[in-house]
Coordinates of C-alpha atoms in Angstrom, one line a residue:
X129 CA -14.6 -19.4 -51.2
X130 CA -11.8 -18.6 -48.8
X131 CA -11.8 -19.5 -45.4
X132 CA -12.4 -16.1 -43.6
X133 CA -12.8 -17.1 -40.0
X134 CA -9.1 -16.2 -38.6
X135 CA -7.6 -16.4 -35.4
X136 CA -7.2 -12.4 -35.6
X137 CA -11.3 -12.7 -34.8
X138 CA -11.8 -15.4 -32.5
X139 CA -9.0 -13.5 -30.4
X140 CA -11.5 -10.6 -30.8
X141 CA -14.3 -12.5 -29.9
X142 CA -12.4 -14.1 -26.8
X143 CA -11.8 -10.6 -25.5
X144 CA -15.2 -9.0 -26.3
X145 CA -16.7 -11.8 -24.3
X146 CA -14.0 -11.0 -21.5
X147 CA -14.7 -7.6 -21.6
X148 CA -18.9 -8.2 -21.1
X149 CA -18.7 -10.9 -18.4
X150 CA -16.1 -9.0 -16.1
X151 CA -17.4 -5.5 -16.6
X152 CA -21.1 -6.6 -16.0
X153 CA -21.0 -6.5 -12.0
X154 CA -19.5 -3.6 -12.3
X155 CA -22.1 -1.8 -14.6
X156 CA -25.3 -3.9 -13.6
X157 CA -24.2 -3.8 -9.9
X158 CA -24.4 -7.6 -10.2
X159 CA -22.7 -10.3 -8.1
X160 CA -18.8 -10.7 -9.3
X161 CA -15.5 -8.6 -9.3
X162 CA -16.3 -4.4 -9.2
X163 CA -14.5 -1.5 -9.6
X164 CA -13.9 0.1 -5.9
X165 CA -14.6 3.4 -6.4
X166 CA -12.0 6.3 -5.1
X167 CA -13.0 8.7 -2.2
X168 CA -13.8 11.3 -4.8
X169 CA -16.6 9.2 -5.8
X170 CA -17.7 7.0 -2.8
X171 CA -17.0 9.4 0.2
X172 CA -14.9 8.7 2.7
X173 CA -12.5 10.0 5.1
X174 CA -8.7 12.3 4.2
X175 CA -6.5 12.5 6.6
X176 CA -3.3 14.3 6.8
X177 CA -1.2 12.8 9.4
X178 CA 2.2 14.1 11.3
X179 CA 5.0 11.9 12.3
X180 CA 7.0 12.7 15.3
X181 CA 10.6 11.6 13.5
X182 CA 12.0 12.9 17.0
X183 CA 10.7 10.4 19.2
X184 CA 12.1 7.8 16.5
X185 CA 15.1 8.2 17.5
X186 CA 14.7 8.2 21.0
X187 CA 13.3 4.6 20.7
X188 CA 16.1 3.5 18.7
X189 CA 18.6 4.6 21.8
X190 CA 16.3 2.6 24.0
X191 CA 16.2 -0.2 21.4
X192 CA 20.1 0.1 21.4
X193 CA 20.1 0.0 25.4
X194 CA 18.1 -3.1 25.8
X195 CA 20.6 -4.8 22.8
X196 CA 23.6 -4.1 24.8
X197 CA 21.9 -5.4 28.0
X198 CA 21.1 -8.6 26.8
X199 CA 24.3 -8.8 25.3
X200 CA 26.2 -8.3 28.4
X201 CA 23.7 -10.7 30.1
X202 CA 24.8 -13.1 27.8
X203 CA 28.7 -13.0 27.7
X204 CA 28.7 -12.3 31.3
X205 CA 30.0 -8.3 31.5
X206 CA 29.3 -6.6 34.1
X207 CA 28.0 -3.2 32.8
X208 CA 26.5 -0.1 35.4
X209 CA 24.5 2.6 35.1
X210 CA 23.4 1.5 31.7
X211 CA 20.6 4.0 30.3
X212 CA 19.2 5.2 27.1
X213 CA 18.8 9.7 27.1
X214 CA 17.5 11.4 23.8
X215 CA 20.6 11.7 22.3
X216 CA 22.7 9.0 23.6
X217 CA 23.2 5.5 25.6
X218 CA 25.8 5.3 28.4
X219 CA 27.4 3.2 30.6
X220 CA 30.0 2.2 32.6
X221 CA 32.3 -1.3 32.1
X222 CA 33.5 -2.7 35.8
X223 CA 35.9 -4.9 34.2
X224 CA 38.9 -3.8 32.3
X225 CA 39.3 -7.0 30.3
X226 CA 36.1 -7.1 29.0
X227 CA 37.1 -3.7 27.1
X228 CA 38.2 -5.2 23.8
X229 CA 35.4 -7.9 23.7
X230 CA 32.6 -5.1 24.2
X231 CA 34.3 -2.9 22.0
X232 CA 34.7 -5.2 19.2
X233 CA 30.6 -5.8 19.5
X234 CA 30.3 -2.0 19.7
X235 CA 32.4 -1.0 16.8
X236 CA 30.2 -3.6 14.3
X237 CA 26.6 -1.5 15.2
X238 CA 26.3 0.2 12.0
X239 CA 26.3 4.3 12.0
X240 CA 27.5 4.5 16.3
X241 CA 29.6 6.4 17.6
X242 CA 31.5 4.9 20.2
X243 CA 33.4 7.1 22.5
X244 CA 34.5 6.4 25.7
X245 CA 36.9 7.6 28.8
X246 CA 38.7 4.7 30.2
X247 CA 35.8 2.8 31.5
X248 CA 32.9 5.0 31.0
X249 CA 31.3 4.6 27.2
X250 CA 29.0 7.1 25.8
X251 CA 27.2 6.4 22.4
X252 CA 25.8 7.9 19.8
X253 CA 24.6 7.8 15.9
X254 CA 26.1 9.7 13.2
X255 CA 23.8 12.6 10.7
X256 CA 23.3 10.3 8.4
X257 CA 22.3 7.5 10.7
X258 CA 19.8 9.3 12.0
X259 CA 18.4 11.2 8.8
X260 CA 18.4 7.7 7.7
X261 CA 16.2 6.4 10.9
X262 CA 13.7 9.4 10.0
X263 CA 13.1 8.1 7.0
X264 CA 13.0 4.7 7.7
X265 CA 10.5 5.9 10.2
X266 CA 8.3 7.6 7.9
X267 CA 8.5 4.6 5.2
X268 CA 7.5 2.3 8.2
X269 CA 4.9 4.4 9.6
X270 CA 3.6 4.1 6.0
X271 CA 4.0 0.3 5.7
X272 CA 2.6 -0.2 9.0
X273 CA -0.3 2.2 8.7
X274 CA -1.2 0.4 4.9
X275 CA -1.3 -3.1 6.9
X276 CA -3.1 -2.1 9.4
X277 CA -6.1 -0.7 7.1
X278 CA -5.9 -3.7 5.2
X279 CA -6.3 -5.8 8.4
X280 CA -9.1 -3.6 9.5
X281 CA -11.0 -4.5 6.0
X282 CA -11.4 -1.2 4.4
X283 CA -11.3 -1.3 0.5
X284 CA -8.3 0.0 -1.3
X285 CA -7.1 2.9 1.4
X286 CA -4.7 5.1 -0.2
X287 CA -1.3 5.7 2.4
X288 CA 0.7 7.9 0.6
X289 CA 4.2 10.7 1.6
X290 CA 3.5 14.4 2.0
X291 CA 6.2 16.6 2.1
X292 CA 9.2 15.3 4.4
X293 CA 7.4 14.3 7.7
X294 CA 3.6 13.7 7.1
X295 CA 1.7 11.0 5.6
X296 CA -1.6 11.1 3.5
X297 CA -4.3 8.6 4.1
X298 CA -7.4 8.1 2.2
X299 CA -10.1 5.7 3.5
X300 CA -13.1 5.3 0.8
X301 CA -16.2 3.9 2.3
X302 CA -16.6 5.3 5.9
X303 CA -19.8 6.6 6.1
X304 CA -20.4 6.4 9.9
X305 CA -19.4 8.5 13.4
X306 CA -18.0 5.2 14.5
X307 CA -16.4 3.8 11.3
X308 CA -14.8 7.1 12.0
X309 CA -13.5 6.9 15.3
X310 CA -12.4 3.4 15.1
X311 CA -10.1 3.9 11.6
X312 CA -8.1 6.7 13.6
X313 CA -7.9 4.7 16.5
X314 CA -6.4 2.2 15.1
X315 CA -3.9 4.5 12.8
X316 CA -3.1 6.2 15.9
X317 CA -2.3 3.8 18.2
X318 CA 1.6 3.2 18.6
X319 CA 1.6 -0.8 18.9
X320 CA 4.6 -0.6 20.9
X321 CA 5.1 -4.1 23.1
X322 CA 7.6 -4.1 26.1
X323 CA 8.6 -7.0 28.6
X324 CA 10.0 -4.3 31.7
X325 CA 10.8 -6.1 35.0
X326 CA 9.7 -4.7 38.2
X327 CA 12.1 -3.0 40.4
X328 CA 10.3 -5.0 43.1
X329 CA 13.3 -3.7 45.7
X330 CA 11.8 0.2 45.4
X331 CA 8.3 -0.3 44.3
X332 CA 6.8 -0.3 47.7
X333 CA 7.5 3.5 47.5
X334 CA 6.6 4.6 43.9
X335 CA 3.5 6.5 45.1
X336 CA 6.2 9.3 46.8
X337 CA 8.6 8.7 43.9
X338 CA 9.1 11.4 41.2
X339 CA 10.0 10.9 38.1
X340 CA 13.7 12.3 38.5
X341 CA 14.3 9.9 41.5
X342 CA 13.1 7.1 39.6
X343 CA 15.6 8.0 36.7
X344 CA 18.7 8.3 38.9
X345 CA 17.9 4.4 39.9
X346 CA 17.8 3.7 36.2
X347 CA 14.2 2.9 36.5
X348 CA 10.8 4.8 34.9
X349 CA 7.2 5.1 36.8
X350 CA 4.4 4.0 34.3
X351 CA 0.1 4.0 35.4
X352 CA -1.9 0.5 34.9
X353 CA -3.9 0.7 32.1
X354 CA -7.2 0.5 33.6
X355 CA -6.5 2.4 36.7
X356 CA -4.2 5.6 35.9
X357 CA -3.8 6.4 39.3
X358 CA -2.1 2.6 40.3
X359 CA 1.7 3.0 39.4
X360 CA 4.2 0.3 39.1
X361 CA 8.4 1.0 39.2
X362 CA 9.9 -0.7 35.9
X363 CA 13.6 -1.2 35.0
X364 CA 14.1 1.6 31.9
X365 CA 15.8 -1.2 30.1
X366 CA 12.9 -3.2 28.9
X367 CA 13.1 -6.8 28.4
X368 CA 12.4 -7.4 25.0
X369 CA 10.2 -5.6 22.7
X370 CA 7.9 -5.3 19.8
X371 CA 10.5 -6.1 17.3
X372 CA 10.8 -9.8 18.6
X373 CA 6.8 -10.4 17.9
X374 CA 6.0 -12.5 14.7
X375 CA 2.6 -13.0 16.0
X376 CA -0.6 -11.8 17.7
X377 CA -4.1 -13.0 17.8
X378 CA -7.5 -12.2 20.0
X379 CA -8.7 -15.4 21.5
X380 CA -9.8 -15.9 25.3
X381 CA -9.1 -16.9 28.4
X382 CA -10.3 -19.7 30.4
X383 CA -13.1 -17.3 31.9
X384 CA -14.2 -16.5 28.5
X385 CA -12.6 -13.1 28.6
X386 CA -10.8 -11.7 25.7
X387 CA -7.2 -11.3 25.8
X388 CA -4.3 -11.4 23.3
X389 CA -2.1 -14.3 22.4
X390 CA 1.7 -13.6 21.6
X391 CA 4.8 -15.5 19.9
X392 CA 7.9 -14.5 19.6
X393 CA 11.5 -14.9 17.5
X394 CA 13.5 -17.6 18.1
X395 CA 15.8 -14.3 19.5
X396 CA 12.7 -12.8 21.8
X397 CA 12.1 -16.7 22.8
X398 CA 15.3 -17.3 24.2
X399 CA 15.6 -13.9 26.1
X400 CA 11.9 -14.6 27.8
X401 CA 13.2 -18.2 28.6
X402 CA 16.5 -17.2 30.4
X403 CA 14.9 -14.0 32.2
X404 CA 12.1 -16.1 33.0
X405 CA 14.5 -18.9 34.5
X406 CA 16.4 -16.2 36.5
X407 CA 13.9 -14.3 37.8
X408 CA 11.4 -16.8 39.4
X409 CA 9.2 -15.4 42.4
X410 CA 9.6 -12.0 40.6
X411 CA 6.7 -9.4 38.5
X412 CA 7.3 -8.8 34.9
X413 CA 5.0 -6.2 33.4
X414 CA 3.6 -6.1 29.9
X415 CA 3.6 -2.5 28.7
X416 CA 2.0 -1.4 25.4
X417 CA 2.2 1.9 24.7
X418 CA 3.7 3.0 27.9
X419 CA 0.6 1.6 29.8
X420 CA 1.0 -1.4 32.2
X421 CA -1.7 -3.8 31.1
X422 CA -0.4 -7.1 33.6
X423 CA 2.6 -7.4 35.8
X424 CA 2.2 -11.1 36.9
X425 CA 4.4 -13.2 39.1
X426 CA 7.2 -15.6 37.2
X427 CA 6.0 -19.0 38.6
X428 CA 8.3 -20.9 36.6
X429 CA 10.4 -20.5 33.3
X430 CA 8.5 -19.7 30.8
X431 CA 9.4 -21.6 27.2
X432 CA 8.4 -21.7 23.6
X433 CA 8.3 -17.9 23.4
X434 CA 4.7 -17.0 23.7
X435 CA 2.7 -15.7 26.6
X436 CA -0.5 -13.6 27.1
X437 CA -1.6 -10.0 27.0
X438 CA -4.9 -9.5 29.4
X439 CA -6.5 -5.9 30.4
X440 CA -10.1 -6.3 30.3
X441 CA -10.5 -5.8 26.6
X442 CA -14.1 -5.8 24.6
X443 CA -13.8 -8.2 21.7
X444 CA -13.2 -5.3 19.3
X445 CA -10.5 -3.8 21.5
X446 CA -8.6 -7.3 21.6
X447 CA -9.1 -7.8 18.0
X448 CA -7.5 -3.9 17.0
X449 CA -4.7 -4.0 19.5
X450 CA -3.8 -7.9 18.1
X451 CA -4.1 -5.7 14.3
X452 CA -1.2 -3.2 15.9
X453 CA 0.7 -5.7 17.5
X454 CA 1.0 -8.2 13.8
X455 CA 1.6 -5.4 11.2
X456 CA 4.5 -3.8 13.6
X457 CA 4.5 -1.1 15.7
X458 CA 4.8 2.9 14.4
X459 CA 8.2 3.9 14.7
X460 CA 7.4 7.1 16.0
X461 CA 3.8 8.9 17.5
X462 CA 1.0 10.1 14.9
X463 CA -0.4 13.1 15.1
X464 CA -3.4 14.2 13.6
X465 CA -2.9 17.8 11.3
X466 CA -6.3 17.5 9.2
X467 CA -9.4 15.7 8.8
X468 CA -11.9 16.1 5.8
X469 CA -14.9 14.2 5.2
X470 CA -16.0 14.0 1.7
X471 CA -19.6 13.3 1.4
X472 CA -20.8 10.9 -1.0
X473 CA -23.1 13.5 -2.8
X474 CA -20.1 15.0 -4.3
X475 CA -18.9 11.6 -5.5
X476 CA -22.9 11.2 -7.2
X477 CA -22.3 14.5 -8.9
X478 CA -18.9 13.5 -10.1
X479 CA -19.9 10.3 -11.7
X480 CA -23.2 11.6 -13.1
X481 CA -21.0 14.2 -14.8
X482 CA -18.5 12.0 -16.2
X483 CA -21.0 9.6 -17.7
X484 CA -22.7 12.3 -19.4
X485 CA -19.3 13.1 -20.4
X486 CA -18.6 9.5 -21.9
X487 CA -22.1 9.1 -23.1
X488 CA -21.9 12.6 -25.4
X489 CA -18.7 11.6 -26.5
X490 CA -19.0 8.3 -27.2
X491 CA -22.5 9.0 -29.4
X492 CA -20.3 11.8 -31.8
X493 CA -17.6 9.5 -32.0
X494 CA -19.8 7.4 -33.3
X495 CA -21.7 9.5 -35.5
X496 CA -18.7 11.1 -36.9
X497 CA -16.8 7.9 -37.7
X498 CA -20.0 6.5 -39.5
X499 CA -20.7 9.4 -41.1
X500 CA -16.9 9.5 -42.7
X501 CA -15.7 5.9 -42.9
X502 CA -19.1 4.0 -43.5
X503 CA -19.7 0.4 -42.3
X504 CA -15.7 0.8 -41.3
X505 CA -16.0 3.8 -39.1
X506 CA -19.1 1.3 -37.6
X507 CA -16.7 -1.4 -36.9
X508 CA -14.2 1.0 -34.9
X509 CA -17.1 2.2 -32.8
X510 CA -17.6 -1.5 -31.9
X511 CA -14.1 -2.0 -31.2
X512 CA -14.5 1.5 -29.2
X513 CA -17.3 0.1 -27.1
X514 CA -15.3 -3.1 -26.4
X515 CA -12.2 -1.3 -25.5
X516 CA -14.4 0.3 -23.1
X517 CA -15.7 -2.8 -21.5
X518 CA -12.1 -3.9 -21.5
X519 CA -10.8 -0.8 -19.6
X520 CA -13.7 -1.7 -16.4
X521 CA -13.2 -5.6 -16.9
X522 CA -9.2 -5.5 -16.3
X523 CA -9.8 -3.0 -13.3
X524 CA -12.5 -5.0 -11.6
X525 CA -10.3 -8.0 -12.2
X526 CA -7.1 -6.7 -9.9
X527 CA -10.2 -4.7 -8.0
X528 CA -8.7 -1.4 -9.4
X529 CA -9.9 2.1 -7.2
X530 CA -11.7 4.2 -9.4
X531 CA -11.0 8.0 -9.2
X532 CA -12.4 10.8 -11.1
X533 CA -8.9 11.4 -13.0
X534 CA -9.6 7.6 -13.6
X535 CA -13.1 8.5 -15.0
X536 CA -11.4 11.0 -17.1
X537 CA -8.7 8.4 -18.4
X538 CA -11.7 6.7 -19.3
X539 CA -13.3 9.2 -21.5
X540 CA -10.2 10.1 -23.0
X541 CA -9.8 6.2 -23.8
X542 CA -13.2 7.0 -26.1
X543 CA -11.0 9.3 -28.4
X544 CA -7.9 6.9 -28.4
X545 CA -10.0 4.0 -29.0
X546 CA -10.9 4.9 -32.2
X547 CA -7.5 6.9 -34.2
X548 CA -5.7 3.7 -34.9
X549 CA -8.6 2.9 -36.9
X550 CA -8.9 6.4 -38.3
X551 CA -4.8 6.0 -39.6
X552 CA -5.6 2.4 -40.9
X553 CA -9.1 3.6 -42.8
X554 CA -6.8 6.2 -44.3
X555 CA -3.9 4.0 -45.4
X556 CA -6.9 1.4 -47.4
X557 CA -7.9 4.2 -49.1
X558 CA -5.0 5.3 -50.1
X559 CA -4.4 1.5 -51.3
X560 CA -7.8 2.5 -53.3
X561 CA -6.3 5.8 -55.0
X562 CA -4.0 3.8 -55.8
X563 CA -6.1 1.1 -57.3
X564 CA -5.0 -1.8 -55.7
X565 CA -7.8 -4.5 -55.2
X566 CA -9.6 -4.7 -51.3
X567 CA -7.0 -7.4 -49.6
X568 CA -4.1 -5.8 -50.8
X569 CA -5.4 -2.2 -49.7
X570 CA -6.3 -4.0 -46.5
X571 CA -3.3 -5.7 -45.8
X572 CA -1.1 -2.8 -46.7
X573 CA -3.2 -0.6 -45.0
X574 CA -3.0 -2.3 -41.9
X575 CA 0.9 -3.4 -42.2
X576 CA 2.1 0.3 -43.3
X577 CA -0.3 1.6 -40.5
X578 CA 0.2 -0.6 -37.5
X579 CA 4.1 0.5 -37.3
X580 CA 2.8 4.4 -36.6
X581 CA 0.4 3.2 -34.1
X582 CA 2.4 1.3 -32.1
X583 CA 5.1 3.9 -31.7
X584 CA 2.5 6.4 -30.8
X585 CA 1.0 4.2 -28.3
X586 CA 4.4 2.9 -26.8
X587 CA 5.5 6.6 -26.2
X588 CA 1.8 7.4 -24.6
X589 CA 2.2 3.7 -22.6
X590 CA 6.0 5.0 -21.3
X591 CA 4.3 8.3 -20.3
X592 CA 1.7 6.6 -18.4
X593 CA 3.8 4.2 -17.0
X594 CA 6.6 7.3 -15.5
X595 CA 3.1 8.7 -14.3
X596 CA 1.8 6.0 -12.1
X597 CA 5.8 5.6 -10.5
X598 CA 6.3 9.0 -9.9
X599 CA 2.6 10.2 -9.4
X600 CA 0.2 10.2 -6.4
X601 CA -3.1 8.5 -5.8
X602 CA -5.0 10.7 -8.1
X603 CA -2.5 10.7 -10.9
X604 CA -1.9 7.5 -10.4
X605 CA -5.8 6.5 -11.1
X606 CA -5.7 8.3 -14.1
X607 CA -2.0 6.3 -15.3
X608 CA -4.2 3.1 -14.7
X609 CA -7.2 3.4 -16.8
X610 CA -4.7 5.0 -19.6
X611 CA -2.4 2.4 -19.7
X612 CA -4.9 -0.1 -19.7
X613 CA -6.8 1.9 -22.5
X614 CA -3.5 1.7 -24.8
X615 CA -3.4 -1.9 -24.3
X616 CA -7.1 -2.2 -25.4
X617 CA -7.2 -0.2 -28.1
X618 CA -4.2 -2.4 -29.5
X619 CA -6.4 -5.6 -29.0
X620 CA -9.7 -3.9 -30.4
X621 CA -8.5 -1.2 -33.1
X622 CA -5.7 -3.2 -34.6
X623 CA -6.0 -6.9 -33.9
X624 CA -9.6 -7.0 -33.7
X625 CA -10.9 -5.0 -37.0
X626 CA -8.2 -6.6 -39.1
X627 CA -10.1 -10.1 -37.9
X628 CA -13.3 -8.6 -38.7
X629 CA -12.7 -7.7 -42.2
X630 CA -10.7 -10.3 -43.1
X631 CA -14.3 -12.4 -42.2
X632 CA -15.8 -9.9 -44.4
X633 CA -13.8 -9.5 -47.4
X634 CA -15.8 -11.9 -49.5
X635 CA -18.8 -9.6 -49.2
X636 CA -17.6 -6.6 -49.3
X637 CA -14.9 -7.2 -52.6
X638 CA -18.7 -8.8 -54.4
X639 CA -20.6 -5.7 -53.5
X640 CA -17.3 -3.3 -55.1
X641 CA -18.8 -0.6 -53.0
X642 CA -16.1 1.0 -51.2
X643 CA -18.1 4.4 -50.4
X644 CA -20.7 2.0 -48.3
X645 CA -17.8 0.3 -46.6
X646 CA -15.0 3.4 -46.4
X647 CA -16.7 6.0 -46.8
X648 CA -14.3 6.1 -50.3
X649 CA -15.9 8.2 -53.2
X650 CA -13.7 8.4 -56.0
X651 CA -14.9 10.6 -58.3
X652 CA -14.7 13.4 -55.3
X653 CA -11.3 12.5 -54.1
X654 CA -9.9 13.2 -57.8

């Protein structure tokens, strides 16, 4: 007898016994790797946020203020009057011969316009600069949102583009008032770290000051974080900021309070060193957010670019704001446009729909292909049911979110799982009209048929993949489980079958009957 066990089977066998262990925690809510189910099926909360694009560009002018300060600290030109507006920076150069040197460092800022009168520079970005900043600020805003949710632990939260200035988020999983309160909080909150020195020389009479006084002396009145009423008088032109940071962490002090530890660039740690150095016996404040949280006395220079951020934080407080400060601060404020919670209920319905929906399929898939195609059409609905098994194993792997579009790419996978073998049944019996023995109608069967299948499933595999790149979180759910489907029902319907009946040839070319086995009846198909 011929050797029947082939590698075409034990590759079958291999990925049946894939498909069971890694879909089983998923199905028997046992310990292992699970599919995260979507909000549509878990609950959770959609929110539709707006992005204030506007104030982007506002920081960038500060941002490009507090550049060209430390630049002029650093090669020694004497600048005054140097302040960031909404639309541009100015200042005024005291020395002539510095002209070329600052205009050479000027002209190499991409997207500024520099103009100036004699002495007296005015700057500004160009249209496309700042379309471009809007949507670097919206991509950010994205970025940063995404890493702060994953910091936060929530499972698979979708952070998506709406339209031109908004941003869709989807958080599956929170259930509770507080869960609730805490997500926004922490999408909401701007992140935005400043080192500002104290105008120590006017701040004696900041409780009298306005606002507009305080901007004629180049200088901005912001309250203490704990005490709104206590004001402090900063220098507009902060320090350094948030974009020096490559690190932040809740720990405590040496009172067992929490408080947040900082580092800082090589860049930001060299501009804390020298201010530090220069400015001994003076207050720098820490702002974030526009809010004053310490303004302690330089007691000495301060090296190795890291210091301290203390305000009388609870341990969750310390722990979110360090989350803010690490993933990068938003670009621009967030404003909330819509909230939804979807209750779980609907997600029960959903799923208890669609599995009565698989189930009812599946079983006249089944009874269909036995009905036509005999033992053979009982083979495909095994290679059906591990294609299935394959489709929740592969997502549970790379802990895949689960929508209902997903559960629909599912059920449709029930169908797909199954017309390969329909096309392959037809070309053996074919081979059987044409009274060729059983391994020749099988081999040409599955040789003349595979080269169809493929090309249908590459074009359906192209589709899905243009679906997931240029589709949404729903559609995108949906590209998963049908992509991954495709790939199955390669493994199952082609590779798999062909290893079973080449195991099985023996006994079915002894028994001669091919209506059993194909469903074939001769005398009726003359």
């Amino acid at each position: 007898m011929k050797k029947t066990f082939n590698a075409k089977l034990l590759f079958f066998i291999l990925a049946t016994l894939f498909g069971l262990i890694l879909s089983a925690p998923s199905i028997f809510q046992l310990q292992g790797p699970k599919i995260v189910l979507g909000l549509d099926l878990q609950g959770g909360l959609n929110l539709l946020l707006g992005v204030k694009v506007e104030e982007a560009i506002k920081s960038r002018y500060a941002s490009l203020a507090t550049q060209i300060n430390y630049y002029a600290l650093d090669e020694q030109i004497l600048l005054d009057g140097l302040s960031a507006q909404d639309d541009h920076v100015s200042f005024e150069l005291l020395d002539a011969n510095e002209k070329t040197k600052i205009d050479d460092y000027l002209n190499a800022i991409a997207g500024l316009v520099v103009n100036s009168d004699n002495l007296r520079y005015t700057l500004s970005f160009t249209e496309t600069e700042i379309v471009n900043l809007k949507n670097f600020a919206i991509e950010q805003g994205i970025g940063n949102i995404r890493n702060r949710l994953d910091q936060f632990g929530l499972s698979e939260p979708s952070v998506t583009k709406q339209g031109d200035e908004a941003i869709l988020v989807q958080l599956p999983g929170i259930k509770t008032q507080e869960e609730e309160q805490r997500a926004l909080d922490l999408i909401s909150k701007g992140g935005h770290l400043q080192m500002m020195a104290v105008d120590e020389s006017r701040n004696a009479r900041v409780s009298s000051m306005t606002e507009l006084e305080a901007q004629s002396y180049g200088d901005v009145i912001l309250p203490f974080v704990n005490n709104a009423e206590q004001k402090i008088l900063l220098k507009a032109i902060p320090i350094l900021d948030g974009a020096m940071l490559t690190d932040a962490r809740a720990a405590y002090d040496q009172n067992g309070q929490p408080v947040i530890n900082f580092t800082l660039n090589t860049q930001g740690a060299k501009i804390f060193g020298d201010f530090s150095g220069k400015n001994v016996g003076n207050r720098m404040a820490i702002v974030l957010d526009q809010k004053v949280y310490s303004a302690p006395v330089i007691r000495e220079r301060i090296g190795g670019g890291s210091g301290q951020i203390s305000g009388g934080f609870s341990v969750q407080e310390a722990g979110d704001i360090a989350i803010a400060l690490r993933s990068g601060a938003l670009p621009a404020p967030i404003v909330l446009l819509e909230k939804r919670s979807v209750g779980p209920s609907l997600g029960a319905d959903s799923i208890k729909a669609s599995i009565i929906a698989l189930i009812t399929g599946a079983v006249l898939v089944v009874i269909f292909m036995v009905f036509y195609y005999g033992i053979a059409g009982l083979i495909a609905d095994i290679a059906m049911v591990v294609n299935i098994l394959l489709v929740i194993a592969v997502m549970a792997l790379f802990g895949a979110t689960l929508t209902l579009p997903g559960m629909a790419g599912i059920i449709l996978t029930v169908g797909m799982a199954v017309d390969a073998n329909v096309i392959i049944n037809e070309r053996i019996r074919e081979g059987f009209r044409a009274k060729e023995n059983f391994i020749k109608s099988m081999e040409n069967g599955y040789a003349n048929a595979s080269r169809a299948i493929f090309d249908s499933n590459l074009t359906s595999l192209i589709a899905a993949v243009l679906l997931y790149m240029c589709g949404t979180g729903a559609i995108k759910g949906f590209a998963i489980t049908m992509s991954i489907g495709i790939l199955a029902s390669i493994i199952t319907g082609i590779i798999g079958t062909h290893g079973v009946f080449r195991l099985l040839q023996q006994r079915i070319i002894k028994s001669g009957n091919y209506a059993l086995w194909f469903g074939y009846k001769e005398k009726k198909e003359r």
